[in-house]
Coordinates of C-alpha atoms in Angstrom, one line a residue:
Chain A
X3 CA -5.9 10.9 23.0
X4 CA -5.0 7.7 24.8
X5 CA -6.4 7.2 28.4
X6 CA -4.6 7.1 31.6
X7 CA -4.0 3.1 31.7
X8 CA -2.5 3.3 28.5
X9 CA -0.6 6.4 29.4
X10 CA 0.7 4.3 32.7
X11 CA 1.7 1.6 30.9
X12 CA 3.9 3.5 28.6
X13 CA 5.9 5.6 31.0
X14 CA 6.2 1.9 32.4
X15 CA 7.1 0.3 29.4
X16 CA 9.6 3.0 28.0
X17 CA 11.6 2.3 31.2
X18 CA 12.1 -0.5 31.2
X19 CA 13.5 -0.3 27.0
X20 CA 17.2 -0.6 26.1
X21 CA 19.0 2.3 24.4
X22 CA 18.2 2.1 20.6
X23 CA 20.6 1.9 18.1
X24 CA 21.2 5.0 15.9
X25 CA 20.2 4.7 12.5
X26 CA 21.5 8.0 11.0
X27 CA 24.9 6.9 10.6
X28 CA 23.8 4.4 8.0
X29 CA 21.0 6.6 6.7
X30 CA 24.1 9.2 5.6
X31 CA 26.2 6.3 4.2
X32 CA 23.5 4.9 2.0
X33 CA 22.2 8.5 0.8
X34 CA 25.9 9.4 -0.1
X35 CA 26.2 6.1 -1.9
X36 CA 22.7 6.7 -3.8
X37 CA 23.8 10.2 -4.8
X38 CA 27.4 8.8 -6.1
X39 CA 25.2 5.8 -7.9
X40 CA 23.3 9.0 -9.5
X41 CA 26.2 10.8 -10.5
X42 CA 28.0 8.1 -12.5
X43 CA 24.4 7.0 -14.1
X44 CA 23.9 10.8 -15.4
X45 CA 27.5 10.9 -17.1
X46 CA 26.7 7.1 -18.7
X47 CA 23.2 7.1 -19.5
X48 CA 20.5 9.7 -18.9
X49 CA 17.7 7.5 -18.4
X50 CA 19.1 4.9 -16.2
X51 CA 19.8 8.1 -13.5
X52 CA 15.9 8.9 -13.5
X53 CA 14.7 5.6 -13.1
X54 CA 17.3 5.3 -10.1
X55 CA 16.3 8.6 -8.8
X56 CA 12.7 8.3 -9.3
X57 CA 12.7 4.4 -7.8
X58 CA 14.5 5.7 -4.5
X59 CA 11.7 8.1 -4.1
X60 CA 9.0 6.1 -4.9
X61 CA 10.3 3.8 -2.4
X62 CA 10.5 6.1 0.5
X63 CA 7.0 7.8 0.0
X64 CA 5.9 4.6 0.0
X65 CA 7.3 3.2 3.1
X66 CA 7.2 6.5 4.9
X67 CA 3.3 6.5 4.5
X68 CA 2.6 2.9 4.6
X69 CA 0.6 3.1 1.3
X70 CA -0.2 -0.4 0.1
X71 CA -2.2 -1.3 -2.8
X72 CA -2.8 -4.6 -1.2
X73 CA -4.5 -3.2 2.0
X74 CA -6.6 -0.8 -0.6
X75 CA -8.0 -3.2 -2.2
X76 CA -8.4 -5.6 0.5
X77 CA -9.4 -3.8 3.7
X78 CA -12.7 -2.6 2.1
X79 CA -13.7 -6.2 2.2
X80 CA -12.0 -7.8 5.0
X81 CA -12.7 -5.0 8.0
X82 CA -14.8 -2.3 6.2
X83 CA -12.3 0.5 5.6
X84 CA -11.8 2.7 2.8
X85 CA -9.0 5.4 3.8
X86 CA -5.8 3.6 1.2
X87 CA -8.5 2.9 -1.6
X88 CA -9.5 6.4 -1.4
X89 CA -5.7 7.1 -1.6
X90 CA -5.8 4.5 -4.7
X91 CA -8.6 6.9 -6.1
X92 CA -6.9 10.2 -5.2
X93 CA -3.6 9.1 -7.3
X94 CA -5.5 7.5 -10.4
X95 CA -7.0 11.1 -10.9
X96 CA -3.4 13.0 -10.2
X97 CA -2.0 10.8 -13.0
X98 CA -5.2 11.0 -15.1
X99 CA -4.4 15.0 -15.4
X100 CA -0.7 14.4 -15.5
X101 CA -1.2 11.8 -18.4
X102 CA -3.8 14.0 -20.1
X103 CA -1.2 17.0 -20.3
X104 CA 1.8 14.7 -21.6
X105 CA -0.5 13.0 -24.1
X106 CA -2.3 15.8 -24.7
X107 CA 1.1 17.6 -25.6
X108 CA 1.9 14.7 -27.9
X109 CA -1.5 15.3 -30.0
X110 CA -0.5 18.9 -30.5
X111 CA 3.0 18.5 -32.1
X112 CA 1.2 16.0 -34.5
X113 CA -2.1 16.4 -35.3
X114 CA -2.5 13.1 -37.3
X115 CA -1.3 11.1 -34.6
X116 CA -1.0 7.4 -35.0
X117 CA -3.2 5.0 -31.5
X118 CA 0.7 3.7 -31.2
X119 CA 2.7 6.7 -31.0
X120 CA 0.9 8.0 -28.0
X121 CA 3.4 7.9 -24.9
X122 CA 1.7 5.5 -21.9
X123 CA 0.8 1.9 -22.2
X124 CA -2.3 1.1 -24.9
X125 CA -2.9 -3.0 -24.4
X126 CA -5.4 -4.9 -25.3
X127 CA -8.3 -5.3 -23.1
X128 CA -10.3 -8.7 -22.6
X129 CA -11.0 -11.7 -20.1
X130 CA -7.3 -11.8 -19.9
X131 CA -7.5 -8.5 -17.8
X132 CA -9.8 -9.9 -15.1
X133 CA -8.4 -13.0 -14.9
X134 CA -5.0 -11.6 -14.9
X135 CA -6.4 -9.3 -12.3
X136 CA -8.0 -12.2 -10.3
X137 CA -4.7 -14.5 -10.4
X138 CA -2.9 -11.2 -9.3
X139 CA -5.6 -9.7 -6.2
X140 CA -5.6 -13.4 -4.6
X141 CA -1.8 -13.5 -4.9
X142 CA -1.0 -10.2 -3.5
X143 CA -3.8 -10.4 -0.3
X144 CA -2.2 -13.8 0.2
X145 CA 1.8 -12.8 0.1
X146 CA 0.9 -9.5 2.2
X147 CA 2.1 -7.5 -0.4
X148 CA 1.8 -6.4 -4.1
X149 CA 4.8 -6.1 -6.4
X150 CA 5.8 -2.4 -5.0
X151 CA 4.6 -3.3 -1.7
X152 CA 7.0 -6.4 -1.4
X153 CA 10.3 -4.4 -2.7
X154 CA 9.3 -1.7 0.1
X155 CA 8.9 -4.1 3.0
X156 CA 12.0 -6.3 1.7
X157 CA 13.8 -2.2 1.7
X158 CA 12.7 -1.6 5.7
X159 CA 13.9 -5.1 6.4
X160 CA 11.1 -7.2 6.7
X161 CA 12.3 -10.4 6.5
X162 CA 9.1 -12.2 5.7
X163 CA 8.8 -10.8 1.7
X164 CA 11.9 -12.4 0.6
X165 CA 10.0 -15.7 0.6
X166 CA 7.6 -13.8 -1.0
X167 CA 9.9 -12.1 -3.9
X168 CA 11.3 -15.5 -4.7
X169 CA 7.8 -17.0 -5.4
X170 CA 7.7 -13.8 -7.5
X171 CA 10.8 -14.3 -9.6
X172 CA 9.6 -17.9 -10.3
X173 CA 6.1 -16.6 -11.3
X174 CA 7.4 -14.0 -13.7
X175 CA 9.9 -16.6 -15.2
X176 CA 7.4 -19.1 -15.7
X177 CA 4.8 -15.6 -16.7
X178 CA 7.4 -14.6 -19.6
X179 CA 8.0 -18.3 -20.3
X180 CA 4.6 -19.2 -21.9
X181 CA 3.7 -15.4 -22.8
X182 CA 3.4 -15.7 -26.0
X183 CA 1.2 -18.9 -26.0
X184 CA -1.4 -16.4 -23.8
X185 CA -0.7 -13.8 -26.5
X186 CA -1.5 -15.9 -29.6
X187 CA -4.4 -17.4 -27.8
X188 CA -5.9 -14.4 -26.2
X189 CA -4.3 -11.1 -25.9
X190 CA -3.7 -10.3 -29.4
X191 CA -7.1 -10.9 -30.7
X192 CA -8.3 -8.5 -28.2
X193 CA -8.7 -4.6 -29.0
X194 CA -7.3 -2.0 -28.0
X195 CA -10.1 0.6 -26.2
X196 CA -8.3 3.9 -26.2
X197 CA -11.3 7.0 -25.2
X198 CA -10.1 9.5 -26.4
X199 CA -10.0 8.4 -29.8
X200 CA -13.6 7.5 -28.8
X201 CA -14.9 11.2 -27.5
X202 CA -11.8 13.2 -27.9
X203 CA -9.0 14.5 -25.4
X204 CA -11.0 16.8 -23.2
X205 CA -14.6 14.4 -22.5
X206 CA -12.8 11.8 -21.7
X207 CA -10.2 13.6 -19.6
X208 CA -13.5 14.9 -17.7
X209 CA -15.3 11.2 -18.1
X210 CA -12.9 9.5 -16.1
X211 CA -12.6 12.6 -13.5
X212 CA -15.9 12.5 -12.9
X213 CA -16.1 8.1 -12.3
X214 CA -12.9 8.2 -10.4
X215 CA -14.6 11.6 -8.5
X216 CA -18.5 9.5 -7.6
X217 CA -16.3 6.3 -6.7
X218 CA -14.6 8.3 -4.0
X219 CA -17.7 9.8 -2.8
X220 CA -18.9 5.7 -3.0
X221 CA -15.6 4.6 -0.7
X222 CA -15.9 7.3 1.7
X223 CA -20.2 6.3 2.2
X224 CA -18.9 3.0 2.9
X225 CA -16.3 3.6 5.2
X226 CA -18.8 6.1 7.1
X227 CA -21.7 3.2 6.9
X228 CA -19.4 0.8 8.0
X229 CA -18.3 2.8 11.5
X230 CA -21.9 3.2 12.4
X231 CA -22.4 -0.8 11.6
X232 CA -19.9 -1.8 13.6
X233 CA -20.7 0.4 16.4
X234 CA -23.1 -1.9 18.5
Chain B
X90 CA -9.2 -5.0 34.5
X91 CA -7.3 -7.9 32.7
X92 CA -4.4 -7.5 30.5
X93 CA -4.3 -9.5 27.6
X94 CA -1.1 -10.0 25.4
X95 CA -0.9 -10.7 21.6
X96 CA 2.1 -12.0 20.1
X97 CA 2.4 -11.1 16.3
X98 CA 5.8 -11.2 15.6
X99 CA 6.1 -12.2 11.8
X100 CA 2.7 -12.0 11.0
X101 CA 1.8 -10.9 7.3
X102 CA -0.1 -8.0 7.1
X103 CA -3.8 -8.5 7.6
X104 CA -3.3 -11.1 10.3
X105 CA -2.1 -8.9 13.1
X106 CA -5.5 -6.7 13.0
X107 CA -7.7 -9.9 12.5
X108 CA -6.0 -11.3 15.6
X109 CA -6.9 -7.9 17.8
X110 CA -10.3 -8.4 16.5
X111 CA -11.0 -11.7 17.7
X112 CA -9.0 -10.6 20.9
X113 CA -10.9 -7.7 21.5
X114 CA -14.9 -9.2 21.4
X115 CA -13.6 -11.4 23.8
X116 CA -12.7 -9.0 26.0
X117 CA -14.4 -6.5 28.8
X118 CA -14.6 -3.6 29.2
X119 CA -12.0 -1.9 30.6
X120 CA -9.6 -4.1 29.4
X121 CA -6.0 -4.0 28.2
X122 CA -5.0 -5.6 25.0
X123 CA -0.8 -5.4 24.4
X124 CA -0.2 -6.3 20.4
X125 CA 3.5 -7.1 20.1
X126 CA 4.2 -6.7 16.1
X127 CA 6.7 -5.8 13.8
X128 CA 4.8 -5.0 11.1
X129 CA 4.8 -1.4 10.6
X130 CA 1.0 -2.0 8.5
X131 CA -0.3 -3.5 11.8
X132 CA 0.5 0.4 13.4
X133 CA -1.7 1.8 10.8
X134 CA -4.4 -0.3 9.8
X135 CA -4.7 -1.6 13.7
X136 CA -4.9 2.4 14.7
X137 CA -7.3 3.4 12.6
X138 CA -9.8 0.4 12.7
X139 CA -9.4 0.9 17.1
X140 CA -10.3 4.9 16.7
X141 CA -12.7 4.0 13.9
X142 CA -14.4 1.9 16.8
X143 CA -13.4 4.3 19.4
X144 CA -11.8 2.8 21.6
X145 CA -8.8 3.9 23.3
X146 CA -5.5 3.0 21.9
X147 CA -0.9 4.2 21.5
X148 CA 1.9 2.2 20.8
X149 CA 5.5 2.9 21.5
X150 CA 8.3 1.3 19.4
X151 CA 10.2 -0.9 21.6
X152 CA 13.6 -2.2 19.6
X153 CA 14.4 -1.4 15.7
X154 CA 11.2 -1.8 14.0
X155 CA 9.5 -3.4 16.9
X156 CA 6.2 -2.0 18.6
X157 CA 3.6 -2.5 20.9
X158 CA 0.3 -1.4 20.4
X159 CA -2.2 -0.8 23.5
X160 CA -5.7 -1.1 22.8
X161 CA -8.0 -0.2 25.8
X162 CA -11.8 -1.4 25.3
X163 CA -14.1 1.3 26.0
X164 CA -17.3 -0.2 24.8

């Protein structure tokens, strides 16, 4: 509830406001054009359509509830709260289960199932993660906006990100450019730490539920701690 | 009771909120603060640090993608 200055100043302030444009015109254009985009993908190639369909709606949960990996990761540090890192947590564990099931699925049609033939992403893990990660958190806190992050405020019109995608382009150029120095050097001497070949499908399944669970309890303590902090 | 105006037109996203900050221990209580941002972050991370602190605070969107954010400080 606001109070009754702010309440004042409103009424005042909405009075004063121009007419707004009407968006919806455009909003029908571009969700006819998306579906006809959709349409010719499915006749020409299958997987193409869901990447197109699945991107747009990515994009829109996104912007319509202002998730940002940036802010999660940063606002814990910079002003003490915890709500998007929470959020962070909250989909980690929706795609542990969802993971668990496809790979999970995978084991069962072939029992003697090779580390590379499970569906996901299995790389290498070493000091090339964290300083990958490091190079990658300072960037993004920096440009305002991680990779999805920048393609969703460029979407909304945010002018400010362009600047910030083509620093991106020229990063992943010059990234893919000298790859494979990184890769002889680093990345493929490193191994690959896959759990459940470690303690089997359903302890690890519960491991990282459980981690990703007492890290959320952890966030939400800090966020709590950090109120009554603040509150002198 | 003073009212205090913040321009943060173009600001990248944390800025906006360390900007209120600042603004706000300044202030007294009582006090308007009128954010001017068109950073649709600012509206979310700006709320919920002000209710977090509890003090008083709406916005209104003002053009396309333009708001204004009123922050009353209550203690």
């Amino acid at each position: 509830m606001s109070s009754s200055k702010i309440e004042e100043l409103k009424k005042q302030r909405t009075k004063q406001l121009r007419k707004r444009k009407n968006q919806l015109p455009y909003a029908r254009v571009v969700t006819v054009v998306a579906l006809l985009v959709y349409i010719v993908l499915i006749n020409y190639n299958l997987k193409f359509s869901s990447f197109w369909i699945i991107g747009i709606l990515m994009g829109v949960t996104m912007q319509r509830a202002r998730f940002c990996f940036t802010a999660g990761f940063r606002d814990p540090i910079m002003v003490g709260s915890t709500s998007l890192l929470k959020a962070v947590l909250l989909a980690f564990m929706v795609s542990t289960i969802g993971f668990f099931i496809i790979q999970y699925h995978a084991v069962l049609m072939n029992p003697d199932y090779l580390l590379i033939d499970i569906p996901g992403q299995l790389k290498p893990v070493g000091v090339h993660t964290a300083f990958g990660g490091i190079l990658f958190g300072g960037g993004m806190v920096i440009a305002g906006g991680c990779a999805s992050g920048t393609l969703m405020r460029i979407g909304e019109g945010y002018m400010l990100q362009l600047v910030v995608l083509m620093g991106f382009i020229v990063g992943a150029l010059i990234g893919s450019w000298h790859f494979p120095f990184w890769d002889r050097l680093l990345i493929s001497q490193a191994p690959v730490i896959y759990f459940p070949s470690y303690f089997g499908f359903f302890p690890s399944l519960i491991i990282q539920l459980v981690s990703l669970g007492s890290l959320y309890f952890i966030a939400d303590w800090y966020d709590k701690k950090n109120n009554i902090m603040k509150m002198m | 009771m003073e009212e205090y105006k913040l321009d943060c037109l173009y600001e990248a996203c944390p800025i906006p909120l360390l900007k209120a900050l600042k603004q706000l221990k300044k202030m007294e209580i009582g006090d308007l603060l009128i954010m001017h941002t068109d950073h649709n972050c600012s509206i979310r991370n700006v709320v919920e640090w002000t209710k977090k602190q509890g003090h008083e605070i709406d916005y209104i969107e003002i053009a396309e993608g333009e708001w204004e954010i009123y922050i009353e400080k209550v203690k």
